Each structure stands twice: as C-alpha cells, then as structure tokens.
XYZ file of C-alpha atoms in Angstrom:
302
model
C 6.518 50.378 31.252
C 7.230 46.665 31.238
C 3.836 44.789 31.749
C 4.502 41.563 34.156
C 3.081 38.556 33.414
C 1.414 36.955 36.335
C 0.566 33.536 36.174
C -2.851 33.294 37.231
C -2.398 30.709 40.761
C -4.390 27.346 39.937
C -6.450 26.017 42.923
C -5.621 22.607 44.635
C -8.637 20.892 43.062
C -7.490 22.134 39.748
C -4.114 20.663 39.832
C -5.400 17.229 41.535
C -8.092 16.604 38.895
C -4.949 17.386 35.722
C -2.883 15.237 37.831
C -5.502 12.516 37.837
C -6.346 12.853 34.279
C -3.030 12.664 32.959
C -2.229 9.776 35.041
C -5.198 8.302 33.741
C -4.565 8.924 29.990
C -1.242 7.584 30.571
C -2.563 4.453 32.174
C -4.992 4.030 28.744
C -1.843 4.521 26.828
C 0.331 1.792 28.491
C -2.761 -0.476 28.397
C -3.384 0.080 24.101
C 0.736 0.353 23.561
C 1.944 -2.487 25.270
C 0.447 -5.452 23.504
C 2.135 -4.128 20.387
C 5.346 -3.839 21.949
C 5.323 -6.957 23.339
C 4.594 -8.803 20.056
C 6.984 -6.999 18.499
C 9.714 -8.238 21.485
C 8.092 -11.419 21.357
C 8.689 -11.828 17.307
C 12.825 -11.036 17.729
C 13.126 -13.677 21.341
C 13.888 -17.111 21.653
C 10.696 -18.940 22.156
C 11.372 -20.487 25.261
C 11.761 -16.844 27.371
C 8.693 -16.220 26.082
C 6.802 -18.573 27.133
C 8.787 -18.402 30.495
C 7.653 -14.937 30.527
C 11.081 -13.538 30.703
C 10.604 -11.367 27.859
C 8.215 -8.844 28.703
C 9.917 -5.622 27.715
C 12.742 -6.100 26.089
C 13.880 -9.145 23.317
C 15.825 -11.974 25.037
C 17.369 -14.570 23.112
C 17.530 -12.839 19.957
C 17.222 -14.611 16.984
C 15.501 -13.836 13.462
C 14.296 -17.505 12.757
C 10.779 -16.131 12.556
C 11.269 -13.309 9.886
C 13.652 -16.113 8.367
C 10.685 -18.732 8.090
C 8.259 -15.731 6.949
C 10.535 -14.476 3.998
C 10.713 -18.237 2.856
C 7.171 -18.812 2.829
C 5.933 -18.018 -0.549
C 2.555 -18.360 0.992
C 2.214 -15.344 3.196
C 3.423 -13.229 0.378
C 0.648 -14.620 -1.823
C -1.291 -14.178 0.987
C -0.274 -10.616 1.153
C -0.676 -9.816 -2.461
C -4.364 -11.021 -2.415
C -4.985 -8.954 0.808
C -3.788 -5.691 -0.924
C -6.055 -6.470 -3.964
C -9.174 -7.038 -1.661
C -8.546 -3.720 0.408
C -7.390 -1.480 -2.533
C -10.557 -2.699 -4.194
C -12.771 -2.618 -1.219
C -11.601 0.838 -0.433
C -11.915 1.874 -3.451
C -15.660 0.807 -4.129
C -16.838 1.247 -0.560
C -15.440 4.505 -0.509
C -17.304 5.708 -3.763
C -20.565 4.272 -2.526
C -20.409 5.647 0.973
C -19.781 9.085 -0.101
C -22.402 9.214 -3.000
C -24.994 7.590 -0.401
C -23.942 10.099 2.307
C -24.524 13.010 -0.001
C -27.698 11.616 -1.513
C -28.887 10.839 1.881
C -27.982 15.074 3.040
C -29.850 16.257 0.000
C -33.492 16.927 1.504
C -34.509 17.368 -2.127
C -34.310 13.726 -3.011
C -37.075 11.797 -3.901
C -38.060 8.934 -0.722
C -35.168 10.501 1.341
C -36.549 9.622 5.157
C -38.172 6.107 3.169
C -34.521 5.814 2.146
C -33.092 6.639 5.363
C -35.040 4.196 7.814
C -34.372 1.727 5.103
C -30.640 1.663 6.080
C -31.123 2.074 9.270
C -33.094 -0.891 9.288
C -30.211 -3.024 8.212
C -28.089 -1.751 10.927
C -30.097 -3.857 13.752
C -31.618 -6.641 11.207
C -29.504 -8.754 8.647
C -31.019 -11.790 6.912
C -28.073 -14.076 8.415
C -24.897 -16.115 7.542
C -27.284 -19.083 5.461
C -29.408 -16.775 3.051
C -26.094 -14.347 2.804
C -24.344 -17.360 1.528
C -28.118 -18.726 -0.870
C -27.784 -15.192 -2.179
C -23.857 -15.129 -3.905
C -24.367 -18.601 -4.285
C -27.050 -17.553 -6.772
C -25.293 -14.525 -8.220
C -21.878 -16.533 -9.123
C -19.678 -15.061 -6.674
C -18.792 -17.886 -4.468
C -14.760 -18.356 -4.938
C -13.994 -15.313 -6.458
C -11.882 -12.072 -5.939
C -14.546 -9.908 -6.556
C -16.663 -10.882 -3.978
C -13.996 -10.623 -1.663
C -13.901 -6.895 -2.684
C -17.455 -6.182 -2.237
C -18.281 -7.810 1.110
C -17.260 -5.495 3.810
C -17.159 -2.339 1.715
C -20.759 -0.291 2.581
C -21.921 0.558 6.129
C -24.822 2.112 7.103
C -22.527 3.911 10.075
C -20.127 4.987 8.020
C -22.795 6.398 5.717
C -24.844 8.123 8.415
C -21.405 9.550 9.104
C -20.335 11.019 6.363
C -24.219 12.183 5.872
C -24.077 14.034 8.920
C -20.145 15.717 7.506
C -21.962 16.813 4.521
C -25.117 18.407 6.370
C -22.699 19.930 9.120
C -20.054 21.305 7.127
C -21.188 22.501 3.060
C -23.897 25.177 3.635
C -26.641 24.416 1.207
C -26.137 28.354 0.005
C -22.947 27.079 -2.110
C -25.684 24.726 -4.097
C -28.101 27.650 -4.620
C -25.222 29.218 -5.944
C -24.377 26.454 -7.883
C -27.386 26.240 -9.337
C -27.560 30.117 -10.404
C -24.359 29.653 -12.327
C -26.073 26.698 -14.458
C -24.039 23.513 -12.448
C -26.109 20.069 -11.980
C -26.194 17.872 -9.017
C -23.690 15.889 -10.729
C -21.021 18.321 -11.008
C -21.782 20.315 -7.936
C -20.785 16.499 -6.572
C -17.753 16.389 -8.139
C -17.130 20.001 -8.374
C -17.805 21.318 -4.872
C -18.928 18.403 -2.580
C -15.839 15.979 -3.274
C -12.861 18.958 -2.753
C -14.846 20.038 0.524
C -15.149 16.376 1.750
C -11.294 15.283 2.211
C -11.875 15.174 5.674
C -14.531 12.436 5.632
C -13.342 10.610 2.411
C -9.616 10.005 4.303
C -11.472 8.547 7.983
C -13.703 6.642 5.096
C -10.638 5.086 3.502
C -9.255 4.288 6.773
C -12.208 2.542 7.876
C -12.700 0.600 4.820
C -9.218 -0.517 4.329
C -8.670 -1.883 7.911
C -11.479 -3.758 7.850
C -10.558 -5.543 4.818
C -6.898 -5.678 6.346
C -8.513 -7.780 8.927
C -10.715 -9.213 7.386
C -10.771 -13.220 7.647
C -14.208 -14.810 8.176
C -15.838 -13.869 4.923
C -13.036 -15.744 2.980
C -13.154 -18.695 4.974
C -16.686 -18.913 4.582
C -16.644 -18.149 0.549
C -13.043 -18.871 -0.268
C -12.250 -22.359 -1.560
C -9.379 -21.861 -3.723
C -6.254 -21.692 -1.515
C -4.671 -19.074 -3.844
C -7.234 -16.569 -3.755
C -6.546 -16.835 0.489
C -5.867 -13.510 1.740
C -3.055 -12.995 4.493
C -5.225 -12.814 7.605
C -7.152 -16.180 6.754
C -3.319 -17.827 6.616
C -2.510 -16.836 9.893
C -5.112 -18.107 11.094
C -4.564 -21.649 9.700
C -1.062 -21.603 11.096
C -1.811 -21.140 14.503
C -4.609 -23.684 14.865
C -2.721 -26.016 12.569
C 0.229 -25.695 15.106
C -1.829 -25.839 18.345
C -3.753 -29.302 17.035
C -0.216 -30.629 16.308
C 0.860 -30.282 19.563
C -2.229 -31.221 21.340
C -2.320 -34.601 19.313
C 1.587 -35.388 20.384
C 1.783 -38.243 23.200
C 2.866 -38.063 26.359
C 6.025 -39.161 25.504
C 6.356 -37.145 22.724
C 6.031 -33.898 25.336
C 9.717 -32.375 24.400
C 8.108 -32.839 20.325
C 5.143 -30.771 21.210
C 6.660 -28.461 23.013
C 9.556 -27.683 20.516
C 6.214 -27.404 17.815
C 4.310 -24.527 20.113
C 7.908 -22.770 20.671
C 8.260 -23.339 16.418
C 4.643 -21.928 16.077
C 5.149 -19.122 18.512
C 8.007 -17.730 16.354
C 6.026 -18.067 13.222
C 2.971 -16.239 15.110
C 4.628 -13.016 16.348
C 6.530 -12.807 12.901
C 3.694 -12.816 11.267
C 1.497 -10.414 13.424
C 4.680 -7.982 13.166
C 4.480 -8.462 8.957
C 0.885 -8.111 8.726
C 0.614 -5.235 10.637
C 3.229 -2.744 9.910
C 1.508 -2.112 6.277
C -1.708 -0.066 8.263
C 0.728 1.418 10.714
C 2.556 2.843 7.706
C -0.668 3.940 6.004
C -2.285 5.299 9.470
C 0.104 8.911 9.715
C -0.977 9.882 5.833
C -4.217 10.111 7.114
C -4.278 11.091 10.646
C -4.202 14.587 10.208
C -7.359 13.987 8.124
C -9.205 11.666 11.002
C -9.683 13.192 13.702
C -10.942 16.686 12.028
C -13.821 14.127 9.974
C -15.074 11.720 12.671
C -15.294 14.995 14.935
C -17.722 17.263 12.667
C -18.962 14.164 11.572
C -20.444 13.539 15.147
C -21.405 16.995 15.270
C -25.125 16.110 14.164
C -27.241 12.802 13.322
C-alpha cells in the first residue's frame, strides 16, 4: 500500500511568527543591500539627478565620466598597487601569527599559558595610545615605510581568542597523544595535523585580516609621508575633502563654480567607492563557504 504523506497542519502562531521573521530578515537585507546599490547607480548617473535625488534605484543620466577620470588617474592605480602589497603582506603575517598564537594559547601544556592569556586580554581594553604608538616606530625606524604598513593592523587579540577557542573545540587532544606515540613534535603535529584541520579558521582569519587592511586609512596618514607609498583608501579620502574645501572656499558669485566642483567630485567619489570595492567582493565567495563553518565553532567555547 501507498503510504500518504500528510503534511503535518502548522498552527496560526507558527505561521505569524515565520511571516514576521522573514519580513524582518528581508527588511535587514534591503537596509545592508541598498547603500551598495545605490553607489553603484550613483557612480554610472549624471551628477545633478543625484544630488536631486532622482536617482535612487536605477542610473539616470548615464554617463561613464567617472570610470573615465579613474582609469586616467595614475594615482589611484598606484594607490591600488600599494594597497594590495599592504594586505597581501598583512594577511600573510597576521595570519601566521594568529594561528601559531591561537594554537599555543589551546595547548594547556605550555609554559605561563593563563600568565600569557590575561596578558592579551589585557591589551584588548588598555592600549598605550596614538603618541607613545607613534615614540615607539619612531624609535624602531619604521616611520615612512611599507613594512610598517604591513605590520600594523595584522594581530588581534579577538581574532586570536577565536581561533584559540576553533582549535580547543574542534582537534581532540587524543590526535596529539597519538602524535606523540608515533614519535611527531609539537612542531610538526602543527604543521602536520593542526594546519590541514584548521582551514576553516585560517580562511575567516584571512578574511578578517585582509579587509581591514583593505580599509585601512588612518595608520598611513598618521605614518605615511611619502605620497607614493599612499595606499588607495588614504587617496580617496584626500579627494573628497580636497573637493568639499574647494567648493566651500568658492564665493557667492562663484555658486554655479562650486556647484559644478561637488557634481565633478561626486562622480569621482562613487567611481572610486565602486573600484575600491569590487576587489573584496570578488575575494569574499572563495571564502564564504569557509566563514561561516569557522566563526560558528569558533564561538562554540571561550
């Protein structure tokens, strides 16, 4: 005999409170999506709609002088090749450091691990400041240079509490005993076992790391002086307040001059944004699959 599926009957409450979520979720989705759509609108529409607000969903006026100006601007693209040297050297070191310190902080065996521990934490809700920060690589040489740009930025003592509590949660400590039996060090039980069981982690670490190099402006306007070492983010930045106190210091009878500037600098803006950002949102979906399943068991414990 043919069984017959019955569909189990849902209760009133059970369909208003999916109803509500959903709309909700939706809501949160419109809220996060359309700022990004609207830039990207804004960066293909005449100026002038947009600041009309005539523009809001779909590109009015199109035109391409933005991009144009962008592509001409040898600037932004040595902008952009300084800002893919800090992050693929930021991620790169803060990604080694913040997995080695996550495992050495898991391992109950090390020497002055809760010292260690409360010692990071520490510098979570303390930090000596922006003054002594700057005494400090003054001291050391690294004022002006690449390197530093690399190395500020790269460890966090969140990150590293979570990819401690990844480690703790998710490699029994039976596959070191075993290890151990079978003659393997700490070293290459790291590199051996820890690392190929730790993708998870080590792609949300990478993530982390490189956008907030990607983003990254403040520390290279406060120890950048060379314009050429100038990362992308830090030129944007100079454009728009560049453009806004060129407008503000045109004359009332120059009003028509400073408005054509803001439209000119508006242009330039979204363009920009758009350029700046598609590089993450190309590099996000390589790793997605990988994020959610690390920052999860990563919050399991800690």
């Amino acid at each position: 005999m043919k069984k017959t599926k019955r569909r189990m009957k849902r209760s009133w409450d059970d369909r208003s409170f999916d109803l509500a979520a959903n709309g909700f979720l939706f809501f949160i989705v419109v809220i996060v999506f359309y700022p990004l759509w609207f830039v990207l609108m804004a960066s293909f529409s005449n100026p002038v709609y947009v600041n009309s607000g005539d523009a809001l969903l779909l590109p009015k006026g199109f035109t391409l002088t933005g991009y144009k100006k962008v592509m001409n601007d040898f600037r932004i693209w040595r902008g952009y090749a300084n800002t893919l040297i800090y992050v693929a050297g930021g991620m790169l070191l803060g990604t080694c450091m913040t997995v080695m310190a996550g495992f050495a902080a898991s391992r109950k065996d090390v020497f002055g691990n809760t010292v260690l521990k409360k010692a990071f934490l520490f510098t979570m809700y303390f930090g000596g400041g922006t003054i002594p920060t700057y005494m400090v690589i003054q001291k050391l040489g690294l004022l002006d240079t690449r390197i530093l740009m690399c190395i500020l930025g790269s460890f966090s003592t969140y990150n590293m509490i979570v990819t401690r509590s990844f480690m703790e949660s998710s490699i029994p400590e039976e596959l070191y005993d075993a290890a151990t039996i079978d003659g393997c060090g700490i070293g290459n039980y790291f590199l051996k076992v820890v690392l190929p069981l730790s993708k998870a982690i080590i792609a949300v670490m990478v993530l982390y790391i490189a956008v907030g190099h990607w983003n990254s402006y403040f520390d290279a306007m406060l120890y950048l002086v060379d314009e050429k070492k100038e990362p992308l983010q830090l030129y944007l930045r100079q454009v728009l307040v560049a453009s806004q106190a060129k407008a503000g210091e045109a004359s009332a009878a120059d009003m028509a001059l400073a408005q054509e500037m803001r439209d000119a600098a508006a242009v330039i803006k979204y363009a920009i944004i758009v350029v700046s950002t598609v590089p993450i949102l190309c590099f996000y979906p390589f790793v997605q699959k990988y994020f959610v399943k690390g920052v999860m068991i990563g919050a399991v414990k800690g």
